[in-house]
Coordinates of N, CA, C and O and ligand atoms in Angstrom, one line a residue:
M29 N 96.5 79.9 89.7 CA 95.2 80.2 89.1 C 94.9 81.7 89.2 O 95.2 82.3 90.2
A30 N 94.4 82.2 88.1 CA 94.1 83.7 88.1 C 92.9 84.0 89.1 O 91.9 83.3 89.2
R31 N 93.1 85.0 89.9 CA 92.1 85.4 90.9 C 91.6 86.8 90.5 O 92.3 87.6 90.0
N32 N 90.4 87.0 91.0 CA 89.7 88.3 90.7 C 89.5 88.9 92.1 O 88.7 88.5 92.9
I33 N 90.2 90.0 92.3 CA 90.3 90.6 93.7 C 89.6 92.0 93.6 O 89.8 92.8 92.7
L34 N 88.8 92.3 94.6 CA 88.2 93.6 94.7 C 88.7 94.3 96.0 O 88.7 93.8 97.1
V35 N 89.3 95.5 95.8 CA 89.8 96.4 96.9 C 88.8 97.5 97.1 O 88.5 98.3 96.2
I36 N 88.3 97.6 98.3 CA 87.2 98.6 98.7 C 87.8 99.6 99.7 O 88.4 99.1 100.8
H37 N 87.7 100.8 99.4 CA 88.2 101.9 100.4 C 86.9 102.7 100.8 O 86.1 103.1 100.0
G38 N 86.9 102.9 102.1 CA 85.8 103.6 102.7 C 86.0 105.1 102.8 O 86.8 105.7 102.2
P39 N 85.2 105.7 103.7 CA 85.1 107.2 103.8 C 86.4 107.9 104.1 O 87.2 107.4 104.9
N40 N 86.6 109.0 103.4 CA 87.8 109.9 103.6 C 89.1 109.4 103.0 O 90.1 110.1 103.0
L41 N 89.1 108.1 102.6 CA 90.4 107.6 102.0 C 90.7 108.3 100.7 O 91.9 108.2 100.2
N42 N 89.7 108.9 100.1 CA 90.0 109.7 98.9 C 90.9 110.9 99.2 O 91.5 111.5 98.3
L43 N 91.1 111.2 100.5 CA 91.9 112.4 100.9 C 93.4 112.0 101.1 O 94.2 112.8 101.4
L44 N 93.7 110.7 100.9 CA 95.1 110.2 101.2 C 96.1 111.0 100.3 O 95.8 111.3 99.2
G45 N 97.2 111.3 101.0 CA 98.3 112.1 100.3 C 98.1 113.6 100.3 O 99.0 114.3 99.9
T46 N 96.9 114.0 100.8 CA 96.7 115.5 100.8 C 96.9 116.1 102.2 O 97.2 117.2 102.3
R47 N 96.5 115.2 103.2 CA 96.6 115.7 104.6 C 97.0 114.5 105.5 O 96.9 113.4 105.1
E48 N 97.5 114.9 106.7 CA 97.8 113.9 107.7 C 98.8 112.8 107.2 O 98.5 111.6 107.5
P49 N 99.8 113.1 106.5 CA 100.7 112.1 106.0 C 101.5 111.4 107.1 O 101.9 110.2 106.9
H50 N 101.6 112.0 108.3 CA 102.3 111.4 109.4 C 101.5 110.2 109.9 O 102.0 109.3 110.6
I51 N 100.2 110.2 109.7 CA 99.3 109.1 110.1 C 99.1 108.1 109.0 O 99.2 106.9 109.1
Y52 N 98.8 108.6 107.8 CA 98.3 107.8 106.7 C 99.3 107.6 105.5 O 99.0 106.9 104.6
G53 N 100.5 108.3 105.6 CA 101.4 108.2 104.5 C 101.2 109.3 103.4 O 100.3 110.0 103.5
A54 N 102.2 109.3 102.5 CA 102.2 110.4 101.5 C 101.6 110.0 100.2 O 101.3 110.8 99.3
Q55 N 101.3 108.7 100.0 CA 100.8 108.2 98.7 C 99.3 108.6 98.6 O 98.6 108.6 99.6
T56 N 98.9 109.0 97.4 CA 97.5 109.2 97.1 C 96.8 107.9 96.9 O 97.4 106.8 96.7
L57 N 95.5 107.9 96.9 CA 94.7 106.7 96.7 C 94.9 106.2 95.3 O 95.0 105.0 95.1
D58 N 95.1 107.1 94.3 CA 95.4 106.7 93.0 C 96.7 106.0 92.9 O 96.9 105.0 92.2
D59 N 97.7 106.5 93.6 CA 99.0 105.8 93.6 C 98.9 104.4 94.1 O 99.4 103.4 93.5
I60 N 98.2 104.2 95.2 CA 98.0 102.9 95.8 C 97.2 102.0 94.9 O 97.7 100.9 94.6
N61 N 96.2 102.5 94.3 CA 95.4 101.7 93.4 C 96.1 101.2 92.2 O 96.1 100.1 91.8
R62 N 96.9 102.2 91.6 CA 97.7 101.9 90.4 C 98.6 100.7 90.7 O 98.8 99.8 89.9
H63 N 99.3 100.8 91.9 CA 100.3 99.8 92.2 C 99.6 98.4 92.4 O 100.1 97.4 91.9
L64 N 98.4 98.4 93.0 CA 97.7 97.2 93.2 C 97.3 96.5 91.9 O 97.4 95.3 91.7
V65 N 96.8 97.3 91.0 CA 96.3 96.8 89.7 C 97.5 96.2 88.9 O 97.4 95.2 88.4
Q66 N 98.6 97.0 89.0 CA 99.8 96.5 88.3 C 100.4 95.2 88.9 O 100.7 94.3 88.2
L67 N 100.4 95.2 90.2 CA 100.9 94.0 90.9 C 100.0 92.8 90.6 O 100.5 91.7 90.3
A68 N 98.7 93.0 90.6 CA 97.8 91.8 90.3 C 98.1 91.3 88.9 O 98.1 90.1 88.6
T69 N 98.3 92.2 87.9 CA 98.5 91.8 86.5 C 99.8 91.0 86.5 O 99.9 90.0 85.8
E70 N 100.9 91.5 87.2 CA 102.1 90.7 87.2 C 101.9 89.3 87.8 O 102.7 88.4 87.5
L71 N 101.0 89.2 88.7 CA 100.7 87.9 89.3 C 99.5 87.1 88.6 O 98.9 86.2 89.1
D72 N 99.3 87.5 87.3 CA 98.3 86.9 86.4 C 96.9 86.9 87.0 O 96.1 85.9 86.9
S73 N 96.6 88.0 87.7 CA 95.3 88.1 88.3 C 94.7 89.5 87.9 O 95.3 90.3 87.2
T74 N 93.5 89.7 88.4 CA 92.9 91.1 88.2 C 92.5 91.7 89.5 O 92.2 91.0 90.5
C75 N 92.6 93.0 89.5 CA 92.3 93.8 90.8 C 91.4 94.9 90.4 O 91.8 95.8 89.5
Q76 N 90.2 95.0 90.9 CA 89.3 96.2 90.7 C 89.4 97.0 92.0 O 89.5 96.4 93.1
T77 N 89.3 98.3 91.9 CA 89.3 99.1 93.1 C 88.0 100.0 93.2 O 87.5 100.3 92.1
Y78 N 87.6 100.3 94.4 CA 86.4 101.1 94.5 C 86.5 101.9 95.8 O 87.0 101.4 96.8
Q79 N 86.1 103.2 95.8 CA 86.1 104.0 97.0 C 84.7 104.7 97.0 O 84.2 105.2 96.0
S80 N 84.2 104.8 98.2 CA 83.0 105.6 98.5 C 83.0 106.2 99.9 O 83.5 105.5 100.8
N81 N 82.4 107.3 100.0 CA 82.2 107.9 101.3 C 80.8 107.6 101.9 O 80.5 108.0 103.0
S82 N 80.1 106.8 101.2 CA 78.7 106.5 101.6 C 78.5 105.0 102.0 O 78.9 104.1 101.3
E83 N 78.0 104.8 103.2 CA 77.8 103.5 103.7 C 76.9 102.6 102.8 O 77.3 101.5 102.5
G84 N 75.8 103.2 102.3 CA 74.9 102.4 101.4 C 75.6 102.0 100.1 O 75.4 100.9 99.6
Q85 N 76.4 102.9 99.5 CA 77.1 102.6 98.3 C 78.2 101.5 98.5 O 78.4 100.6 97.7
L86 N 78.8 101.5 99.7 CA 79.7 100.4 100.0 C 79.0 99.1 100.1 O 79.5 98.1 99.6
V87 N 77.8 99.1 100.8 CA 77.0 97.9 100.9 C 76.6 97.4 99.5 O 76.8 96.2 99.1
D88 N 76.2 98.3 98.6 CA 75.8 98.0 97.2 C 77.0 97.4 96.5 O 76.8 96.4 95.7
R89 N 78.2 97.9 96.6 CA 79.3 97.4 95.9 C 79.7 96.0 96.4 O 80.1 95.2 95.6
I90 N 79.6 95.8 97.7 CA 79.8 94.4 98.2 C 78.8 93.4 97.6 O 79.1 92.3 97.1
H91 N 77.5 93.8 97.5 CA 76.5 93.0 96.9 C 76.8 92.7 95.4 O 76.7 91.5 95.0
A92 N 77.3 93.7 94.7 CA 77.6 93.5 93.3 C 78.7 92.6 93.1 O 78.8 91.8 92.1
A93 N 79.6 92.5 94.0 CA 80.8 91.6 93.9 C 80.4 90.2 93.8 O 81.0 89.3 93.1
A94 N 79.2 89.8 94.4 CA 78.7 88.5 94.4 C 78.3 88.1 93.0 O 78.3 86.9 92.6
Q95 N 77.9 89.1 92.1 CA 77.5 88.8 90.7 C 78.7 88.8 89.8 O 78.6 88.6 88.6
Q96 N 79.9 89.1 90.3 CA 81.1 89.4 89.4 C 82.2 88.3 89.6 O 83.3 88.6 89.3
Q97 N 81.8 87.2 90.2 CA 82.9 86.2 90.5 C 84.1 86.8 91.2 O 85.2 86.4 90.8
V98 N 83.9 87.6 92.1 CA 85.1 88.1 92.9 C 85.5 87.0 93.9 O 84.7 86.5 94.6
D99 N 86.8 86.7 93.8 CA 87.3 85.6 94.7 C 87.6 86.1 96.1 O 87.6 85.3 97.1
Y100 N 88.0 87.3 96.2 CA 88.5 87.8 97.5 C 88.2 89.3 97.6 O 88.4 90.0 96.6
I101 N 87.8 89.8 98.7 CA 87.7 91.3 98.9 C 88.7 91.7 100.0 O 89.0 91.0 101.0
I102 N 89.4 92.9 99.6 CA 90.3 93.5 100.6 C 89.6 94.8 100.9 O 89.2 95.6 100.0
I103 N 89.3 95.1 102.2 CA 88.5 96.3 102.6 C 89.2 97.1 103.7 O 89.6 96.5 104.7
N104 N 89.3 98.4 103.4 CA 89.6 99.3 104.5 C 88.3 100.2 104.6 O 88.1 101.1 103.8
A105 N 87.5 99.8 105.5 CA 86.2 100.5 105.7 C 86.3 101.8 106.4 O 85.3 102.5 106.7
G106 N 87.5 102.3 106.6 CA 87.7 103.6 107.3 C 86.9 103.6 108.6 O 86.8 102.6 109.4
A107 N 86.3 104.7 108.9 CA 85.6 104.9 110.2 C 84.4 104.0 110.3 O 84.0 103.7 111.4
Y108 N 83.8 103.5 109.1 CA 82.7 102.6 109.2 C 83.1 101.2 109.8 O 82.2 100.5 110.3
T109 N 84.4 101.0 109.9 CA 84.9 99.8 110.5 C 84.3 99.7 112.0 O 84.0 98.6 112.5
H110 N 84.3 100.9 112.6 CA 84.0 101.0 114.0 C 82.5 101.2 114.3 O 82.2 101.3 115.5
T111 N 81.7 101.3 113.3 CA 80.3 101.6 113.5 C 79.3 100.7 112.7 O 78.1 100.7 113.1
S112 N 79.8 100.1 111.6 CA 78.8 99.6 110.6 C 78.4 98.2 110.7 O 79.1 97.3 110.2
V113 N 77.3 97.9 111.3 CA 76.7 96.6 111.2 C 76.3 96.2 109.8 O 76.3 95.1 109.4
A114 N 75.9 97.3 109.0 CA 75.4 97.1 107.7 C 76.5 96.5 106.8 O 76.3 95.6 106.0
I115 N 77.8 97.1 106.9 CA 78.9 96.6 106.1 C 79.3 95.2 106.6 O 79.5 94.3 105.8
R116 N 79.3 94.9 107.8 CA 79.5 93.6 108.4 C 78.5 92.6 107.8 O 78.9 91.5 107.3
D117 N 77.2 92.9 107.8 CA 76.2 92.0 107.3 C 76.3 91.8 105.8 O 76.1 90.7 105.3
A118 N 76.7 92.8 105.1 CA 76.9 92.7 103.6 C 78.0 91.7 103.3 O 77.9 90.8 102.5
L119 N 79.1 91.9 104.0 CA 80.3 91.0 103.8 C 79.9 89.5 104.2 O 80.2 88.6 103.5
A120 N 79.3 89.4 105.3 CA 78.8 88.0 105.7 C 77.8 87.5 104.7 O 77.8 86.3 104.4
G121 N 76.9 88.3 104.2 CA 75.9 87.9 103.3 C 76.4 87.4 102.0 O 75.8 86.4 101.4
V122 N 77.4 88.0 101.4 CA 77.9 87.6 100.1 C 78.8 86.4 100.2 O 79.1 85.7 99.3
A123 N 79.3 86.1 101.5 CA 80.2 85.0 101.8 C 81.4 84.9 100.9 O 81.9 83.8 100.5
I124 N 81.9 86.1 100.5 CA 83.2 86.2 99.8 C 84.3 86.4 100.9 O 84.1 87.3 101.7
P125 N 85.4 85.6 100.9 CA 86.4 85.8 102.0 C 87.0 87.2 101.8 O 87.1 87.7 100.7
F126 N 87.3 87.8 103.0 CA 87.8 89.1 102.9 C 88.9 89.3 104.0 O 88.9 88.7 105.0
L127 N 89.8 90.3 103.7 CA 90.8 90.8 104.6 C 90.5 92.2 104.9 O 90.1 93.0 104.1
E128 N 90.7 92.6 106.2 CA 90.5 93.9 106.7 C 91.9 94.6 106.8 O 92.8 94.0 107.4
V129 N 92.0 95.8 106.2 CA 93.3 96.5 106.2 C 93.1 97.9 106.8 O 92.1 98.5 106.5
H130 N 94.0 98.3 107.6 CA 94.1 99.7 108.1 C 95.5 100.2 107.9 O 96.5 99.5 108.3
L131 N 95.6 101.4 107.4 CA 96.9 102.0 107.2 C 97.6 102.2 108.5 O 98.8 101.9 108.7
S132 N 96.9 102.8 109.4 CA 97.5 103.1 110.8 C 97.3 101.9 111.7 O 96.4 101.1 111.5
N133 N 98.0 101.9 112.8 CA 97.8 100.9 113.8 C 96.7 101.4 114.7 O 97.0 102.2 115.7
V134 N 95.5 101.0 114.4 CA 94.3 101.5 115.2 C 94.4 101.2 116.7 O 93.8 101.9 117.5
H135 N 95.2 100.2 117.0 CA 95.3 99.8 118.4 C 96.2 100.8 119.2 O 96.2 100.7 120.5
R136 N 97.0 101.6 118.5 CA 97.8 102.6 119.2 C 97.1 103.9 119.2 O 97.6 104.9 119.7
R137 N 95.8 104.0 118.8 CA 95.1 105.2 118.7 C 93.9 105.3 119.7 O 94.0 104.5 120.7
E138 N 93.0 106.1 119.4 CA 91.9 106.3 120.4 C 91.1 105.0 120.6 O 91.0 104.2 119.7
P139 N 90.6 104.8 121.9 CA 89.9 103.6 122.2 C 88.8 103.3 121.2 O 88.5 102.1 120.9
F140 N 88.1 104.3 120.7 CA 86.9 104.0 119.8 C 87.4 103.3 118.5 O 86.6 102.7 117.8
R141 N 88.7 103.4 118.2 CA 89.2 102.8 116.9 C 89.6 101.3 117.2 O 90.0 100.6 116.3
H142 N 89.6 100.9 118.5 CA 90.0 99.5 118.8 C 88.9 98.5 118.5 O 89.2 97.3 118.3
Q143 N 87.7 99.0 118.4 CA 86.5 98.1 118.1 C 86.3 98.0 116.6 O 86.4 99.0 115.9
S144 N 86.2 96.8 116.1 CA 85.9 96.6 114.7 C 84.7 95.7 114.5 O 84.6 94.6 115.2
Y145 N 83.7 96.0 113.7 CA 82.6 95.2 113.4 C 82.9 94.1 112.3 O 82.1 93.3 112.0
L146 N 84.2 94.2 111.8 CA 84.6 93.3 110.7 C 85.5 92.2 111.1 O 85.5 91.1 110.5
S147 N 86.4 92.5 112.1 CA 87.5 91.6 112.4 C 87.2 90.2 112.6 O 87.9 89.2 112.1
D148 N 86.1 89.9 113.4 CA 85.8 88.5 113.7 C 85.2 87.7 112.6 O 85.0 86.5 112.7
V149 N 84.8 88.4 111.5 CA 84.3 87.7 110.3 C 85.3 87.7 109.2 O 85.0 87.1 108.1
A150 N 86.4 88.4 109.4 CA 87.5 88.5 108.3 C 88.3 87.3 108.4 O 88.4 86.6 109.4
Q151 N 89.0 87.0 107.2 CA 90.0 85.9 107.2 C 91.2 86.3 108.0 O 91.9 85.5 108.6
G152 N 91.5 87.6 107.9 CA 92.7 88.2 108.5 C 92.6 89.7 108.6 O 91.8 90.3 107.9
V153 N 93.5 90.3 109.4 CA 93.5 91.7 109.6 C 94.9 92.2 109.5 O 95.8 91.6 110.2
I154 N 95.1 93.3 108.8 CA 96.5 93.9 108.7 C 96.3 95.4 109.1 O 95.6 96.1 108.5
V155 N 97.1 95.8 110.2 CA 97.0 97.1 110.6 C 98.4 97.7 110.8 O 99.4 97.0 111.1
G156 N 98.6 99.0 110.5 CA 99.8 99.7 110.9 C 100.9 99.6 109.9 O 102.0 100.1 110.2
L157 N 100.7 98.9 108.8 CA 101.8 98.8 107.8 C 101.8 99.8 106.7 O 102.5 99.7 105.7
G158 N 100.9 100.8 106.8 CA 100.8 101.8 105.7 C 100.3 101.1 104.5 O 99.6 100.1 104.5
A159 N 100.6 101.7 103.3 CA 100.1 101.2 102.0 C 100.6 99.8 101.8 O 100.0 99.1 101.0
Y160 N 101.7 99.4 102.4 CA 102.2 98.0 102.2 C 101.2 97.0 102.6 O 101.2 95.9 102.1
G161 N 100.4 97.4 103.6 CA 99.3 96.5 104.1 C 98.4 96.0 102.9 O 98.0 94.8 102.9
Y162 N 98.1 96.9 102.0 CA 97.2 96.5 100.9 C 98.0 95.5 100.0 O 97.4 94.6 99.5
E163 N 99.3 95.8 99.8 CA 100.1 94.9 98.9 C 100.2 93.5 99.5 O 100.0 92.5 98.9
A164 N 100.5 93.5 100.9 CA 100.5 92.2 101.6 C 99.2 91.4 101.4 O 99.2 90.2 101.2
A165 N 98.1 92.2 101.6 CA 96.8 91.5 101.5 C 96.6 91.0 100.1 O 96.0 89.9 99.9
L166 N 96.9 91.8 99.1 CA 96.7 91.3 97.7 C 97.5 90.1 97.4 O 97.0 89.1 96.8
R167 N 98.8 90.1 97.8 CA 99.6 88.9 97.6 C 99.0 87.7 98.3 O 98.9 86.6 97.7
Y168 N 98.5 87.8 99.5 CA 97.9 86.7 100.3 C 96.6 86.3 99.5 O 96.4 85.0 99.3
A169 N 95.8 87.2 99.1 CA 94.5 86.8 98.5 C 94.7 86.1 97.2 O 94.0 85.2 96.9
I170 N 95.7 86.5 96.4 CA 96.0 85.8 95.1 C 96.6 84.4 95.4 O 96.3 83.5 94.6
A171 N 97.3 84.3 96.5 CA 97.9 83.0 96.8 C 97.0 82.0 97.4 O 97.2 80.8 97.5
A172 N 95.9 82.6 98.0 CA 95.0 81.8 98.8 C 94.2 80.7 98.0 O 93.9 80.9 96.8
Ligands
CA2_213 O1 94.1 103.5 109.5 C1 93.2 103.3 108.7 O2 93.3 102.9 107.5 C2 91.8 103.8 109.0 O3 90.8 102.9 108.5 C3 91.6 105.2 108.4 C4 90.3 105.9 108.8 C5 90.0 105.8 110.3 O4 88.7 106.3 110.6 C6 90.2 104.4 110.9 O5 90.0 104.5 112.3 C7 91.5 103.8 110.5 C8 90.3 107.3 108.4 C9 90.7 107.6 107.0 C10 90.9 109.1 106.8 O6 91.8 109.3 105.8 C11 92.4 110.5 105.7 C12 93.4 110.6 104.8 C13 94.0 111.9 104.7 C14 93.5 113.0 105.4 C15 92.5 112.8 106.2 C16 91.9 111.6 106.4

């Protein structure tokens, strides 16, 4: 069955591929998004992507997803993962199943990155697999 997937990227992920490749990889956000859109097409589904550095805009985009028959959300909320009750409440409020993705293994990093406001309401969490984590999440969401 064709699925409609929304991939949301949070703050600073627009910098991917420009700095800190040892942590976040060499691919740009455009590279990652293009691959996900193409893969979704190959799997007879659709994938929209969205990035914002603003917490409020991320909340608004999650709300909009509820009006667009989005079947699944894949979200890397970046640093807001560790701080944002607002993004947690938005995801819980729209009741669209979602997967939390992080490029780096946050559990091998600073203690403040070990806390997530999203993980316990997510269907699943993928960390530390780099950009492949988004692909794995997309394949799972389309098969779900
Ligand atoms: O590992 C991840 O995917 C993170 O969500 C990335 C966030 C970080 O705050 C989370 O703890 C873990 C940061 C994204 C920053 O991305 C940059 C990319 C290139 C250069 C600088 C920052």
